[in-house]
Coordinates of N, CA and C in Angstrom, one line a residue:
M1 N -100.3 -63.0 -144.7 CA -99.2 -62.9 -143.8 C -99.6 -62.9 -142.3
F2 N -100.7 -62.2 -142.0 CA -101.2 -62.2 -140.6 C -101.5 -63.6 -140.1
R3 N -102.2 -64.4 -141.0 CA -102.6 -65.7 -140.6 C -101.3 -66.6 -140.3
L4 N -100.3 -66.4 -141.1 CA -99.1 -67.2 -141.0 C -98.4 -66.9 -139.6
I5 N -98.3 -65.6 -139.3 CA -97.8 -65.3 -138.0 C -98.6 -65.8 -136.8
D6 N -99.9 -65.7 -137.0 CA -100.9 -66.2 -136.0 C -100.7 -67.7 -135.8
R7 N -100.6 -68.4 -136.9 CA -100.4 -69.9 -136.9 C -99.1 -70.3 -136.3
I8 N -98.0 -69.6 -136.6 CA -96.7 -69.9 -136.0 C -96.8 -69.7 -134.5
G9 N -97.4 -68.6 -134.1 CA -97.6 -68.3 -132.6 C -98.4 -69.4 -132.0
D10 N -99.5 -69.9 -132.6 CA -100.4 -70.9 -132.0 C -99.6 -72.2 -131.9
L11 N -98.9 -72.6 -133.0 CA -98.1 -73.8 -132.9 C -97.1 -73.8 -131.8
L12 N -96.4 -72.6 -131.7 CA -95.4 -72.5 -130.6 C -96.1 -72.5 -129.2
A13 N -97.3 -72.0 -129.1 CA -98.0 -72.0 -127.8 C -98.4 -73.5 -127.5
T14 N -98.8 -74.2 -128.5 CA -99.1 -75.7 -128.3 C -97.8 -76.4 -127.8
L15 N -96.7 -76.1 -128.5 CA -95.5 -76.8 -128.1 C -95.1 -76.4 -126.7
S16 N -95.3 -75.1 -126.3 CA -95.1 -74.6 -125.0 C -95.9 -75.3 -124.0
A17 N -97.2 -75.5 -124.3 CA -98.0 -76.3 -123.3 C -97.5 -77.7 -123.1
W18 N -97.1 -78.4 -124.2 CA -96.6 -79.7 -124.0 C -95.2 -79.7 -123.2
M19 N -94.5 -78.6 -123.4 CA -93.2 -78.5 -122.6 C -93.5 -78.4 -121.1
F20 N -94.5 -77.6 -120.8 CA -94.9 -77.4 -119.4 C -95.4 -78.8 -118.8
F21 N -96.1 -79.5 -119.7 CA -96.6 -80.9 -119.3 C -95.3 -81.7 -119.0
A22 N -94.4 -81.7 -119.9 CA -93.1 -82.5 -119.7 C -92.4 -82.0 -118.5
I23 N -92.4 -80.8 -118.2 CA -91.7 -80.3 -117.0 C -92.3 -80.9 -115.7
G24 N -93.7 -81.0 -115.7 CA -94.3 -81.7 -114.6 C -93.9 -83.1 -114.5
G25 N -93.8 -83.8 -115.6 CA -93.3 -85.2 -115.6 C -91.9 -85.3 -115.1
M26 N -91.0 -84.4 -115.5 CA -89.6 -84.4 -115.1 C -89.5 -84.2 -113.6
I27 N -90.3 -83.2 -113.1 CA -90.2 -82.9 -111.6 C -90.8 -84.1 -110.8
L28 N -91.9 -84.7 -111.3 CA -92.4 -85.9 -110.7 C -91.4 -87.0 -110.6
W29 N -90.7 -87.2 -111.8 CA -89.7 -88.3 -111.9 C -88.6 -88.0 -110.8
E30 N -88.1 -86.8 -110.8 CA -87.1 -86.4 -109.8 C -87.5 -86.6 -108.4
V31 N -88.7 -86.2 -108.0 CA -89.2 -86.3 -106.6 C -89.3 -87.8 -106.3
F32 N -89.9 -88.6 -107.2 CA -90.0 -90.0 -107.0 C -88.6 -90.7 -106.8
F33 N -87.7 -90.5 -107.6 CA -86.4 -91.1 -107.5 C -85.6 -90.6 -106.3
R34 N -85.8 -89.3 -106.0 CA -85.0 -88.7 -104.9 C -85.6 -89.3 -103.5
Y35 N -86.9 -89.3 -103.4 CA -87.4 -89.7 -102.1 C -87.8 -91.1 -101.9
V36 N -88.1 -91.8 -103.0 CA -88.4 -93.3 -102.9 C -87.1 -94.1 -103.0
F37 N -86.3 -93.8 -103.9 CA -85.0 -94.6 -104.1 C -83.8 -93.9 -103.6
T38 N -83.9 -92.7 -103.0 CA -82.8 -91.9 -102.6 C -81.7 -91.9 -103.6
S39 N -82.1 -91.7 -104.8 CA -81.2 -91.6 -106.0 C -81.6 -90.5 -106.9
P40 N -81.2 -89.3 -106.6 CA -81.6 -88.2 -107.5 C -80.9 -88.3 -108.8
T41 N -81.6 -87.7 -109.8 CA -81.1 -87.7 -111.2 C -80.2 -86.5 -111.4
I42 N -79.3 -86.6 -112.4 CA -78.5 -85.4 -112.7 C -79.1 -84.6 -113.8
W43 N -80.2 -85.0 -114.4 CA -80.7 -84.3 -115.6 C -82.1 -83.6 -115.4
A44 N -82.9 -84.1 -114.5 CA -84.3 -83.6 -114.4 C -84.4 -82.1 -114.1
E45 N -83.7 -81.7 -113.1 CA -83.9 -80.3 -112.7 C -83.4 -79.3 -113.8
E46 N -82.2 -79.6 -114.3 CA -81.7 -78.7 -115.4 C -82.5 -78.8 -116.7
L47 N -82.9 -79.9 -117.0 CA -83.7 -80.1 -118.2 C -85.1 -79.4 -118.1
A48 N -85.7 -79.5 -116.9 CA -86.9 -78.8 -116.6 C -86.7 -77.3 -116.6
R49 N -85.6 -76.8 -116.1 CA -85.3 -75.3 -116.2 C -85.2 -74.9 -117.7
F50 N -84.5 -75.7 -118.4 CA -84.3 -75.5 -119.9 C -85.6 -75.4 -120.6
F51 N -86.5 -76.4 -120.4 CA -87.8 -76.4 -121.0 C -88.6 -75.2 -120.5
Q52 N -88.5 -74.8 -119.3 CA -89.3 -73.7 -118.8 C -88.9 -72.4 -119.5
I53 N -87.6 -72.2 -119.7 CA -87.2 -70.9 -120.3 C -87.7 -70.9 -121.8
W54 N -87.5 -72.0 -122.5 CA -88.0 -72.0 -123.9 C -89.5 -71.9 -123.9
A55 N -90.3 -72.6 -123.1 CA -91.7 -72.6 -123.1 C -92.2 -71.2 -122.8
L56 N -91.6 -70.4 -121.9 CA -92.0 -69.1 -121.6 C -91.9 -68.2 -122.8
Y57 N -90.8 -68.2 -123.5 CA -90.5 -67.2 -124.6 C -91.3 -67.6 -125.8
I58 N -91.5 -68.8 -126.1 CA -92.1 -69.2 -127.4 C -93.6 -69.0 -127.3
A59 N -94.2 -68.9 -126.1 CA -95.7 -68.8 -126.0 C -96.1 -67.3 -126.0
A60 N -95.2 -66.4 -125.8 CA -95.5 -65.0 -125.6 C -96.4 -64.4 -126.8
A61 N -96.0 -64.7 -128.0 CA -96.8 -64.2 -129.2 C -98.2 -64.6 -129.2
S62 N -98.5 -65.8 -128.9 CA -99.9 -66.3 -128.8 C -100.6 -65.6 -127.7
V63 N -100.0 -65.4 -126.6 CA -100.6 -64.8 -125.4 C -101.0 -63.3 -125.8
L64 N -100.1 -62.6 -126.5 CA -100.4 -61.3 -127.0 C -101.6 -61.3 -127.9
R65 N -101.6 -62.2 -128.9 CA -102.7 -62.2 -129.9 C -104.0 -62.5 -129.2
Q66 N -104.1 -63.3 -128.2 CA -105.3 -63.6 -127.6 C -105.7 -62.6 -126.6
G67 N -104.9 -61.5 -126.4 CA -105.2 -60.5 -125.5 C -105.2 -60.9 -124.0
S68 N -104.3 -61.9 -123.7 CA -104.2 -62.5 -122.4 C -103.0 -61.9 -121.6
M69 N -102.3 -61.0 -122.1 CA -101.2 -60.4 -121.3 C -101.8 -59.5 -120.2
I70 N -101.1 -59.3 -119.2 CA -101.6 -58.5 -118.1 C -101.9 -57.1 -118.6
R71 N -103.1 -56.6 -118.3 CA -103.5 -55.3 -118.8 C -104.3 -54.6 -117.7
I72 N -104.3 -53.3 -117.6 CA -105.1 -52.6 -116.7 C -106.1 -51.8 -117.6
G73 N -107.3 -52.3 -117.6 CA -108.3 -51.8 -118.5 C -109.2 -50.8 -117.9
L74 N -109.0 -50.4 -116.6 CA -109.9 -49.5 -115.9 C -110.0 -48.2 -116.7
L75 N -108.9 -47.6 -117.1 CA -108.9 -46.3 -117.9 C -109.2 -46.6 -119.3
I76 N -108.6 -47.5 -120.0 CA -108.7 -47.7 -121.4 C -110.1 -48.1 -121.8
D77 N -110.8 -48.9 -121.0 CA -112.2 -49.3 -121.3 C -113.2 -48.1 -121.2
R78 N -112.8 -47.1 -120.5 CA -113.7 -45.9 -120.4 C -113.5 -44.9 -121.4
L79 N -112.4 -45.0 -122.3 CA -112.1 -44.1 -123.3 C -113.1 -44.3 -124.5
G80 N -113.2 -43.3 -125.3 CA -113.9 -43.4 -126.6 C -113.1 -44.3 -127.5
P81 N -113.7 -44.7 -128.6 CA -113.1 -45.6 -129.5 C -111.8 -45.1 -130.1
R82 N -111.7 -43.8 -130.5 CA -110.5 -43.3 -131.1 C -109.3 -43.3 -130.0
L83 N -109.6 -42.8 -128.8 CA -108.6 -42.8 -127.8 C -108.2 -44.2 -127.4
R84 N -109.2 -45.1 -127.3 CA -108.9 -46.5 -127.0 C -107.9 -47.1 -128.0
N85 N -108.2 -46.8 -129.3 CA -107.3 -47.4 -130.3 C -105.9 -46.8 -130.2
A86 N -105.9 -45.5 -130.0 CA -104.5 -44.8 -129.8 C -103.8 -45.5 -128.6
A87 N -104.5 -45.7 -127.5 CA -103.8 -46.4 -126.4 C -103.4 -47.8 -126.7
E88 N -104.2 -48.5 -127.4 CA -103.8 -49.9 -127.8 C -102.6 -49.9 -128.7
I89 N -102.6 -49.0 -129.7 CA -101.5 -48.9 -130.6 C -100.2 -48.5 -129.9
F90 N -100.4 -47.5 -128.9 CA -99.2 -47.1 -128.1 C -98.7 -48.3 -127.3
S91 N -99.5 -49.0 -126.7 CA -99.1 -50.2 -125.8 C -98.4 -51.2 -126.7
L92 N -99.0 -51.5 -127.9 CA -98.4 -52.5 -128.8 C -97.1 -52.0 -129.3
A93 N -97.0 -50.7 -129.6 CA -95.7 -50.2 -130.0 C -94.6 -50.3 -129.0
V94 N -95.0 -50.1 -127.7 CA -94.0 -50.3 -126.6 C -93.6 -51.8 -126.6
V95 N -94.5 -52.7 -126.7 CA -94.2 -54.2 -126.8 C -93.3 -54.4 -127.9
A96 N -93.6 -53.9 -129.1 CA -92.7 -54.1 -130.3 C -91.3 -53.5 -130.1
A97 N -91.2 -52.3 -129.5 CA -89.9 -51.7 -129.3 C -89.1 -52.5 -128.3
F98 N -89.7 -52.9 -127.2 CA -89.0 -53.7 -126.2 C -88.6 -55.1 -126.8
S99 N -89.4 -55.6 -127.7 CA -89.1 -56.9 -128.3 C -87.9 -56.8 -129.3
A100 N -87.9 -55.7 -130.0 CA -86.8 -55.4 -130.9 C -85.5 -55.3 -130.1
I101 N -85.5 -54.5 -129.0 CA -84.3 -54.4 -128.2 C -83.9 -55.7 -127.6
A102 N -84.8 -56.5 -127.1 CA -84.5 -57.8 -126.6 C -83.9 -58.8 -127.6
C103 N -84.4 -58.7 -128.8 CA -83.9 -59.5 -129.9 C -82.4 -59.1 -130.2
W104 N -82.2 -57.8 -130.3 CA -80.9 -57.3 -130.6 C -79.8 -57.7 -129.6
Y105 N -80.1 -57.4 -128.3 CA -79.1 -57.7 -127.3 C -79.1 -59.2 -126.9
G106 N -80.3 -59.8 -126.9 CA -80.3 -61.2 -126.7 C -79.5 -62.0 -127.7
G107 N -79.6 -61.6 -129.0 CA -78.9 -62.3 -130.0 C -77.4 -62.1 -129.8
W108 N -76.9 -60.9 -129.4 CA -75.5 -60.7 -129.2 C -75.0 -61.5 -128.0
I109 N -75.8 -61.6 -127.0 CA -75.4 -62.4 -125.8 C -75.3 -63.9 -126.1
A110 N -76.3 -64.4 -126.9 CA -76.3 -65.8 -127.3 C -75.1 -66.1 -128.2
L111 N -74.8 -65.2 -129.1 CA -73.6 -65.3 -130.0 C -72.3 -65.3 -129.2
D112 N -72.2 -64.4 -128.2 CA -71.0 -64.4 -127.4 C -70.8 -65.7 -126.6
S113 N -71.9 -66.2 -126.1 CA -71.8 -67.5 -125.4 C -71.4 -68.6 -126.3
F114 N -71.9 -68.6 -127.5 CA -71.5 -69.6 -128.5 C -70.0 -69.5 -128.8
E115 N -69.6 -68.3 -129.1 CA -68.2 -68.1 -129.5 C -67.2 -68.4 -128.4
T116 N -67.6 -68.0 -127.1 CA -66.7 -68.3 -126.0 C -66.8 -69.7 -125.4
G117 N -67.9 -70.4 -125.8 CA -68.1 -71.7 -125.3 C -68.5 -71.8 -123.8
R118 N -69.2 -70.8 -123.4 CA -69.7 -70.8 -122.0 C -70.7 -72.0 -121.8
M119 N -70.5 -72.6 -120.6 CA -71.3 -73.8 -120.2 C -72.0 -73.5 -118.9
T120 N -73.0 -74.3 -118.6 CA -73.7 -74.1 -117.3 C -72.9 -74.4 -116.1
G121 N -72.0 -75.3 -116.2 CA -71.2 -75.6 -115.0 C -71.9 -76.7 -114.1
T122 N -72.9 -77.3 -114.6 CA -73.6 -78.3 -113.9 C -73.2 -79.7 -114.4
M123 N -73.8 -80.7 -113.9 CA -73.4 -82.1 -114.3 C -73.6 -82.3 -115.8
L124 N -74.6 -81.7 -116.3 CA -74.8 -81.9 -117.8 C -73.9 -81.0 -118.6
N125 N -73.5 -79.9 -118.0 CA -72.6 -78.9 -118.7 C -73.2 -78.5 -120.1
V126 N -74.4 -78.0 -120.1 CA -75.1 -77.6 -121.3 C -74.6 -76.2 -121.7
P127 N -74.3 -76.0 -123.0 CA -73.9 -74.7 -123.5 C -74.9 -73.6 -123.2
H128 N -74.5 -72.5 -122.7 CA -75.4 -71.4 -122.3 C -76.2 -70.9 -123.5
W129 N -75.6 -70.9 -124.7 CA -76.3 -70.4 -125.9 C -77.6 -71.1 -126.2
M130 N -77.7 -72.4 -125.7 CA -78.9 -73.2 -126.0 C -80.1 -72.7 -125.3
T131 N -79.9 -72.0 -124.1 CA -81.1 -71.4 -123.4 C -81.1 -69.9 -123.8
E132 N -80.0 -69.3 -124.0 CA -80.0 -67.8 -124.3 C -80.6 -67.5 -125.7
I133 N -80.6 -68.4 -126.6 CA -81.1 -68.2 -128.0 C -82.6 -68.1 -127.9
A134 N -83.2 -68.7 -126.9 CA -84.7 -68.6 -126.8 C -85.2 -67.2 -126.6
I135 N -84.4 -66.3 -126.1 CA -84.8 -64.9 -125.9 C -84.9 -64.2 -127.2
P136 N -83.9 -64.1 -128.1 CA -84.1 -63.4 -129.4 C -85.1 -64.1 -130.3
L137 N -85.2 -65.4 -130.2 CA -86.2 -66.1 -131.1 C -87.6 -65.8 -130.6
G138 N -87.8 -65.9 -129.3 CA -89.2 -65.7 -128.7 C -89.6 -64.2 -128.9
F139 N -88.7 -63.3 -128.7 CA -89.0 -61.9 -128.8 C -89.2 -61.5 -130.3
A140 N -88.5 -62.2 -131.2 CA -88.7 -61.9 -132.7 C -90.1 -62.3 -133.1
I141 N -90.6 -63.4 -132.6 CA -92.0 -63.8 -132.9 C -93.0 -62.8 -132.2
L142 N -92.7 -62.4 -131.0 CA -93.5 -61.4 -130.3 C -93.5 -60.1 -131.0
L143 N -92.4 -59.7 -131.5 CA -92.3 -58.4 -132.3 C -93.2 -58.5 -133.5
L144 N -93.1 -59.6 -134.3 CA -94.0 -59.8 -135.5 C -95.5 -59.7 -135.1
Q145 N -95.8 -60.4 -134.0 CA -97.2 -60.5 -133.5 C -97.7 -59.1 -133.1
A146 N -96.8 -58.3 -132.4 CA -97.2 -56.9 -132.0 C -97.5 -56.1 -133.2
L147 N -96.6 -56.2 -134.3 CA -96.9 -55.4 -135.5 C -98.1 -55.8 -136.2
V148 N -98.4 -57.1 -136.2 CA -99.7 -57.6 -136.8 C -100.9 -57.0 -136.0
Q149 N -100.8 -57.0 -134.7 CA -101.9 -56.5 -133.8 C -102.1 -55.0 -134.1
I150 N -101.0 -54.3 -134.2 CA -101.1 -52.8 -134.5 C -101.9 -52.7 -135.9
A151 N -101.5 -53.4 -136.9 CA -102.2 -53.4 -138.2 C -103.6 -53.7 -138.0
R152 N -104.0 -54.7 -137.2 CA -105.4 -55.0 -137.0 C -106.2 -53.9 -136.3
V153 N -105.6 -53.3 -135.4 CA -106.2 -52.1 -134.7 C -106.5 -51.0 -135.7
I154 N -105.5 -50.7 -136.5 CA -105.6 -49.7 -137.5 C -106.7 -50.0 -138.6
R155 N -106.8 -51.3 -138.9 CA -107.8 -51.8 -139.9 C -109.2 -51.8 -139.3
G156 N -109.3 -51.6 -138.0 CA -110.6 -51.6 -137.4 C -111.1 -52.9 -136.7
E157 N -110.2 -53.8 -136.6 CA -110.6 -55.1 -135.9 C -110.5 -54.9 -134.4
P158 N -111.5 -55.5 -133.7 CA -111.4 -55.4 -132.2 C -110.2 -56.1 -131.7
F159 N -109.6 -55.5 -130.6 CA -108.4 -56.1 -130.0 C -108.9 -57.1 -128.9
P160 N -108.4 -58.4 -129.0 CA -108.8 -59.3 -128.0 C -108.5 -58.9 -126.6
G161 N -109.3 -59.2 -125.6 CA -109.0 -58.9 -124.2 C -109.6 -57.6 -123.8
T162 N -110.2 -56.8 -124.7 CA -110.8 -55.5 -124.3 C -112.3 -55.8 -124.0
Q163 N -112.9 -54.9 -123.3 CA -114.3 -55.0 -122.9 C -115.2 -54.5 -124.0
S164 N -114.7 -53.7 -124.9 CA -115.5 -53.1 -125.9 C -115.7 -53.9 -127.1
H165 N -116.9 -53.9 -127.6 CA -117.2 -54.6 -128.9 C -117.7 -53.5 -129.9
E166 N -117.3 -52.3 -129.7 CA -117.7 -51.2 -130.6 C -116.7 -51.3 -131.8
P167 N -117.1 -50.6 -132.9 CA -116.2 -50.5 -134.0 C -114.9 -49.8 -133.6
A168 N -113.8 -50.2 -134.1 CA -112.5 -49.7 -133.6 C -112.3 -48.2 -133.9
I169 N -112.6 -47.8 -135.1 CA -112.3 -46.4 -135.4 C -113.7 -45.7 -135.9
T170 N -114.0 -44.7 -135.2 CA -115.2 -43.9 -135.6 C -114.8 -42.4 -135.4
D171 N -115.8 -41.5 -135.7 CA -115.6 -40.1 -135.6 C -115.7 -39.6 -134.2
E172 N -116.2 -40.5 -133.3 CA -116.4 -40.0 -131.9 C -115.1 -40.0 -131.1
V173 N -115.0 -39.1 -130.1 CA -113.8 -39.1 -129.3 C -114.2 -39.4 -127.8

């Protein structure tokens, strides 16, 4: 099960990277047509924003698994293995709790947008739910990854991104 969640996160991170690449292409296209032909597009800016929102949320789980989220290791890296593990579990539990809350409220917001038919009000008039649904989906994957990482710390696997290569749980404090 752990590998499946890791694999899903990695696939979504790859998709996210390609989306950021596409964003660069869309912006280049827009700049070229706006300044060379003085004919701006109606789609490039909004579609780039749409891709950016999705790319951000779907990559979060992989970033967590790789230990690449912003962290302040000054104190944690100086703790003994047991306290370090407790701090890692606590921080992952906070990520999991926040993810669960974001899933719950984000899902309700996307559902409300879908039911009421809210649109962006731009030339493309994209339904709001198409971007808002990225929040509960992205945070659901992040929640699963945080739970997997908690289980890994409890099992004694080193957490990526830490400075320590010591065994995760010992009798030392």
